Coordinates of C-alpha atoms in Angstrom, one line a residue:
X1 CA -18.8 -3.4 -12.5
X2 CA -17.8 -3.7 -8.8
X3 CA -16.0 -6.9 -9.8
X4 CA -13.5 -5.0 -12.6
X5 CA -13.0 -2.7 -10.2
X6 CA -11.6 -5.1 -7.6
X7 CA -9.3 -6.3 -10.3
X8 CA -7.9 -2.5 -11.4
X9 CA -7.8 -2.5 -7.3
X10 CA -5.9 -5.1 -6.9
X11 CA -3.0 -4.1 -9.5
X12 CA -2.3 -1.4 -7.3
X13 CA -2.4 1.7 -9.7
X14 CA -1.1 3.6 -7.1
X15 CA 1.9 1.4 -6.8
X16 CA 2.0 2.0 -10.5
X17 CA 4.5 5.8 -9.7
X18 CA 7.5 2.9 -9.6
X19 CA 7.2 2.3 -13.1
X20 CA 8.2 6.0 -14.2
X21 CA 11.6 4.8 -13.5
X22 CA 11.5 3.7 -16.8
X23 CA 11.5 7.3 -18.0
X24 CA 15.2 7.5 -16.1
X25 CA 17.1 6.9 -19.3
X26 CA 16.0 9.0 -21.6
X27 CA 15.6 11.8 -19.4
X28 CA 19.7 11.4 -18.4
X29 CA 20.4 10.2 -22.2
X30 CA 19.1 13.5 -23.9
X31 CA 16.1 12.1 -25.6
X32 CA 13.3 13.6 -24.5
X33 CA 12.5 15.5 -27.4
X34 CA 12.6 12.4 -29.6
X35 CA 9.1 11.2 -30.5
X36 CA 9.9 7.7 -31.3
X37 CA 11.6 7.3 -28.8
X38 CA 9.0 8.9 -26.1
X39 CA 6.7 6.5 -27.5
X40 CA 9.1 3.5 -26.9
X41 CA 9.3 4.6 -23.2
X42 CA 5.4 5.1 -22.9
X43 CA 4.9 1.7 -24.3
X44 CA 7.4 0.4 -22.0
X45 CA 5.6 1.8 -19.3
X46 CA 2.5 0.4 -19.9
X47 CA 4.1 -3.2 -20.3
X48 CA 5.5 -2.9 -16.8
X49 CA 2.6 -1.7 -15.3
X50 CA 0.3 -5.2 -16.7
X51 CA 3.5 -7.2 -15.4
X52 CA 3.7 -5.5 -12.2
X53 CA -0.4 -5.6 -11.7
X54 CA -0.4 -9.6 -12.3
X55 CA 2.5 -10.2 -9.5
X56 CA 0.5 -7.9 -7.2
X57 CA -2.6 -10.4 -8.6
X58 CA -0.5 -13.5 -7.6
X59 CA 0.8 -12.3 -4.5
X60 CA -2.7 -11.2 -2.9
X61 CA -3.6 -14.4 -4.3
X62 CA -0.9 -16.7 -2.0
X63 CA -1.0 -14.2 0.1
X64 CA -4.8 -14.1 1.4
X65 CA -5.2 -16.0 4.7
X66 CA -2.0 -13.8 5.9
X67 CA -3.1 -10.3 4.3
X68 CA -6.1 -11.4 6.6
X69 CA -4.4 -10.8 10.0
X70 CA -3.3 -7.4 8.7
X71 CA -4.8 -4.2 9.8
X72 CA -5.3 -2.2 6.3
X73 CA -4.5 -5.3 4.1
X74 CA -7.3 -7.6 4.9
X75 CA -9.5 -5.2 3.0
X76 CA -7.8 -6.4 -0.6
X77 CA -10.7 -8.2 -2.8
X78 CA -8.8 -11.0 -2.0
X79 CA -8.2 -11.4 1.4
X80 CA -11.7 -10.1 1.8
X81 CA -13.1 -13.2 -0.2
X82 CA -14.7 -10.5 -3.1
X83 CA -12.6 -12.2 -5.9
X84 CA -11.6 -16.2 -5.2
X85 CA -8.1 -17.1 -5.1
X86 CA -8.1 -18.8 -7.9
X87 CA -9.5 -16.4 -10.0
X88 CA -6.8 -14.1 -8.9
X89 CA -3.9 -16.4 -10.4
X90 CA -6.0 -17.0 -13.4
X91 CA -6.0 -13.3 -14.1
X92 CA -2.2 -13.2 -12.9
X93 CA -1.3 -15.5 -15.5
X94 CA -3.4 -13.8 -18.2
X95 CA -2.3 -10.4 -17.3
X96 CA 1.4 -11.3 -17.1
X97 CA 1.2 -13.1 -20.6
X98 CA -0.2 -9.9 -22.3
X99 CA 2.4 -7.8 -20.7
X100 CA 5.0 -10.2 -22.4
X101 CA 3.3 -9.7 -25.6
X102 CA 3.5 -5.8 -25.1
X103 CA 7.1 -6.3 -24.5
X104 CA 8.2 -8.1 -27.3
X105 CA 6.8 -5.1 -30.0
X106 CA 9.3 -2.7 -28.0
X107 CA 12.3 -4.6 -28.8
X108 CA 13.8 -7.9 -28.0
X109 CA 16.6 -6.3 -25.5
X110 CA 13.5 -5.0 -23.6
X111 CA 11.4 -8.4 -23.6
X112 CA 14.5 -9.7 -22.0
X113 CA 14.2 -7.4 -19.3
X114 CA 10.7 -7.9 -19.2
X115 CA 10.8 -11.8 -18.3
X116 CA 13.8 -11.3 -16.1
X117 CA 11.6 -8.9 -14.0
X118 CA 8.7 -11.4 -14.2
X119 CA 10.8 -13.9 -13.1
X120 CA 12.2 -12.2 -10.1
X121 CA 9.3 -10.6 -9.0
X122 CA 7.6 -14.2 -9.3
X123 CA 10.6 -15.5 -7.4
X124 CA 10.3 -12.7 -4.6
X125 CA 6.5 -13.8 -4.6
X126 CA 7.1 -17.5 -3.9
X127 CA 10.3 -17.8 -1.5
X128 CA 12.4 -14.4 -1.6
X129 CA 10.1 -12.2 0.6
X130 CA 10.3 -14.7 3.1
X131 CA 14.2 -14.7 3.3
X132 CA 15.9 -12.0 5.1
X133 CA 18.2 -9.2 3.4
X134 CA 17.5 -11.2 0.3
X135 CA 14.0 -9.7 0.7
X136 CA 14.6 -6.0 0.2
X137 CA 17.4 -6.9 -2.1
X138 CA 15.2 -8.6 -4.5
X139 CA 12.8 -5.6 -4.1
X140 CA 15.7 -2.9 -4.9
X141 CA 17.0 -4.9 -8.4
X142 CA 13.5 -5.3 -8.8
X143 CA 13.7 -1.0 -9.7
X144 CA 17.2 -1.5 -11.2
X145 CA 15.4 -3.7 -14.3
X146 CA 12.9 -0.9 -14.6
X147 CA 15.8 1.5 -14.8
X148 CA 17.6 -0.8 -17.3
X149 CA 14.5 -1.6 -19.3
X150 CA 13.9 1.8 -20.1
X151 CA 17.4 1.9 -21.6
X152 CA 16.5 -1.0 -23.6
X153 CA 13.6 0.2 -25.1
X154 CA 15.1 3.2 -26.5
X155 CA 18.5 1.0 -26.9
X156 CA 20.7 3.2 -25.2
X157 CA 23.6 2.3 -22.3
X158 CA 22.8 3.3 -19.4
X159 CA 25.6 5.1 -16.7
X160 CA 26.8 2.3 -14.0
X161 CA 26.1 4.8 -11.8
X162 CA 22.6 5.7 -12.1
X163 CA 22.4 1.4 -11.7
X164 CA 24.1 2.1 -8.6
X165 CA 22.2 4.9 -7.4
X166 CA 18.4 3.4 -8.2
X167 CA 19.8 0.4 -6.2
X168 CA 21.3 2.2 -3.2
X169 CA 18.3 5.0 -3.0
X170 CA 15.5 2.1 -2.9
X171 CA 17.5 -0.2 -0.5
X172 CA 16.7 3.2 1.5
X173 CA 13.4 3.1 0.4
X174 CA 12.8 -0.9 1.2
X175 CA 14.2 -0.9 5.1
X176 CA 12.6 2.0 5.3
X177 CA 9.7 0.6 5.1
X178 CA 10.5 -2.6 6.8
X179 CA 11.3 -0.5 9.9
X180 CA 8.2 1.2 10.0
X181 CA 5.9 -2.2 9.5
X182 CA 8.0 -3.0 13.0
X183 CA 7.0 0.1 14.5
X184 CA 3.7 0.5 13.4
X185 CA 2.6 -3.1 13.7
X186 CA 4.3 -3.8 17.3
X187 CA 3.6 -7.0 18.3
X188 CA 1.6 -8.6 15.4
X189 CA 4.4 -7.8 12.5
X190 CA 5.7 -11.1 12.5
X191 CA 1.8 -12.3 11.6
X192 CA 1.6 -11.0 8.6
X193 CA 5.3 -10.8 7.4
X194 CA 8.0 -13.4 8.1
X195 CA 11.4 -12.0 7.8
X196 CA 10.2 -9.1 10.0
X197 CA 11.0 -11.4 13.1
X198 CA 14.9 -11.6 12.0
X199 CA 15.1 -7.4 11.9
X200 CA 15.1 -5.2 14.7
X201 CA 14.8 -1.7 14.5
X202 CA 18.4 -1.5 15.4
X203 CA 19.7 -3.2 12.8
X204 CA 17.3 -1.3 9.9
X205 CA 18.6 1.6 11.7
X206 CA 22.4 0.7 10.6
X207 CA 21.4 -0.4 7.5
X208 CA 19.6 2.8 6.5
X209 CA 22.8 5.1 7.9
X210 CA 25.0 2.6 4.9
X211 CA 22.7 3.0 2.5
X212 CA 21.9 6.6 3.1
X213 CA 25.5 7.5 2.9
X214 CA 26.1 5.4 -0.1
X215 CA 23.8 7.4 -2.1
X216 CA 24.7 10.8 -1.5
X217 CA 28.3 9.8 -2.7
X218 CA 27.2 7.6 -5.3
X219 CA 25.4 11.0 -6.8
X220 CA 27.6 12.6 -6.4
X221 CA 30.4 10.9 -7.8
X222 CA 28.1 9.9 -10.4
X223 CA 27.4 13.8 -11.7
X224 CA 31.3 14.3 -11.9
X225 CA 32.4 11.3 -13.8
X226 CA 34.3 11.6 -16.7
X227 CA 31.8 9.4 -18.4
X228 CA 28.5 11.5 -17.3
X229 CA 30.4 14.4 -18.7
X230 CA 31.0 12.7 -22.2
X231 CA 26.6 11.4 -22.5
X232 CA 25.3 14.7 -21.3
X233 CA 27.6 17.3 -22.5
X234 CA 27.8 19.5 -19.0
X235 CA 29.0 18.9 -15.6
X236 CA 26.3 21.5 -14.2
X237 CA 24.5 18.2 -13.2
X238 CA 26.2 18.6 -9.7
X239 CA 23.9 21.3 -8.9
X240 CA 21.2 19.0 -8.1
X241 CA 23.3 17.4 -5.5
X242 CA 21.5 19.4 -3.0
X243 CA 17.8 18.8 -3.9
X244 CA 18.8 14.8 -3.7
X245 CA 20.2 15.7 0.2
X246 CA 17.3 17.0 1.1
X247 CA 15.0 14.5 -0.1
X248 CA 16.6 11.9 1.1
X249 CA 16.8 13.6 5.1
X250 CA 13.0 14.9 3.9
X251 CA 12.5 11.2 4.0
X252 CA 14.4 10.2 7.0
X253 CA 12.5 13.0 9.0
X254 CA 9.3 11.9 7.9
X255 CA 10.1 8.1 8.9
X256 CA 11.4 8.8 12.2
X257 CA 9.7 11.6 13.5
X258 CA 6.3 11.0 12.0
X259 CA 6.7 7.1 12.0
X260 CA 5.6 7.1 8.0
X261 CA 6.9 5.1 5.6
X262 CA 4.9 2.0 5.9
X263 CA 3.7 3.3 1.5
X264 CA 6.4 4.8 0.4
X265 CA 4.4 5.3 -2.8
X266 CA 1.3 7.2 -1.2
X267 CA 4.2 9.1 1.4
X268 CA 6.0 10.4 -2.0
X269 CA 2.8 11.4 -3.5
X270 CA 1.0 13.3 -0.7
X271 CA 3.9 15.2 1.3
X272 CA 4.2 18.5 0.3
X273 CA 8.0 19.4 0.2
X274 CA 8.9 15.9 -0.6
X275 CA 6.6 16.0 -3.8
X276 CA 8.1 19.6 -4.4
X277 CA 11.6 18.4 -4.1
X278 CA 11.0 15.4 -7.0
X279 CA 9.5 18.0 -8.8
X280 CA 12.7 20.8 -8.6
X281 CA 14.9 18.4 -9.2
X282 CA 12.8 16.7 -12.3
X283 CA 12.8 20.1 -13.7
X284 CA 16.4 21.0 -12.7
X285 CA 17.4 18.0 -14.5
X286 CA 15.5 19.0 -17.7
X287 CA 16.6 22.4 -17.4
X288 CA 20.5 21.5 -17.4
X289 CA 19.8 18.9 -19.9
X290 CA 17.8 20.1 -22.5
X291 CA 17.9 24.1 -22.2
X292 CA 21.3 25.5 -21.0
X293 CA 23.9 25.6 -23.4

């Protein structure tokens, strides 16, 4: 029993939230209240989160003698020597074969996406996350294929923009947290993390001022297009505008003032106005969408 509960452990459940991005497209394309295709998505989901579970298998797995030297991470079943290493890629391997076979009963488009993701999360894995820029890069298009793959399963297109926007608002998300493993780790960051010896908080800094900006007007521009009008039928979508400002300087505040952001996934799950925010403008979404006329 303890040992299946290392395993669920280490395929971060928690880090499981990301995969809801999957749910983007149908929200945005007006499907919602299609069965068939709500069940696509839900399959989709769960195919993603087996995928994502057996990289986060595999990286704990290469990853153990350096998750070691870590503060919070040398207590993984891993690092900690509860599950051998070679277990964990065994169970990598097996787990990311089954999420394939999940895939493939969505559709083909989707299994596509499916081994793309594989491979590039593999990829980041093995060499990307030690190479800098091309680290939070590979981590951003990592959320993009989510984004697309929900598309695929319910074989819709899916706006440029929003592509844009899910890239630009997790670059955000990404050097946000890189800055924070700086601050938070001080001396001992480069121990446990390569690439966080090329960054400075200075640079992250300017990076997250580009990015930041670049999202608000990619929104914004996104919810006027002549396109987004066309798909959704209503250009009331630029209400929201304001619930995505605040968020993202919610965030901001919360990084520099109260030096989180180290888990972005536990930091968008347990602050109060920033879980209220996702869940105004979740409903504000479906409101504009589905019920005004």
């Amino acid at each position: 029993m303890q040992l299946l509960r290392d395993i669920i452990y280490s395929m971060r459940p928690r880090q499981w939230t990301k995969n809801l991005l999957v749910f983007a497209a149908i929200l945005f394309a007006g499907k919602a209240n299609d069965l068939h295709a709500v069940w696509q998505v839900v399959v989709a989901f769960v195919a993603f989160c087996i995928l994502s579970g057996a990289v986060y298998l595999l990286n704990d797995s290469l990853d153990a003698n350096r998750d070691r030297k870590h503060p919070d991470k040398c207590q993984r079943p891993i690092a900690a020597g509860r599950i051998p290493v070679y277990e964990g890629i065994l169970l990598a391997v097996t787990l990311a074969l089954l999420g394939l076979a999940v895939s493939y009963f969505v559709n083909f488009s989707f299994f596509l996406t499916a081994v793309t993701y594989l491979a590039l999360t593999t990829a980041y894995t093995l060499w990307l996350k030690h190479q800098v820029i091309l680290d939070v890069l590979t981590v951003s298009l990592g959320y993009v294929l989510r984004a697309i793959a929900g598309a695929e399963a319910i074989s819709v297109a899916i706006s440029p923009w929003l592509i844009i926007c899910t890239l630009l608002l997790t670059l955000f998300i990404s050097l946000g947290k890189r800055r924070s493993e700086i601050v938070q780790l001080e001396e001992g960051a480069t121990g446990y993390r390569e690439t966080l010896q090329e960054y400075s908080t200075g640079l992250l800094d300017q990076m997250i001022a580009v990015v930041t900006a670049s999202t608000v007007v990619t929104y914004c521009l996104y919810t006027v297009d002549e396109r987004t009008l066309q798909v959704v039928g209503t250009g009331n979508l630029v209400y929201t505008v304001p619930l995505v400002i605040y968020g993202i300087f919610r965030y901001l505040y919360l990084m520099h003032q109260k030096q989180l952001g180290q888990h972005p996934d536990q930091l968008l799950l347990t602050d109060g106005p920033l879980l209220l925010t996702v869940a105004l403008y979740t409903a504000a979404v479906g409101i504009i969408l589905y019920l005004v006329p």
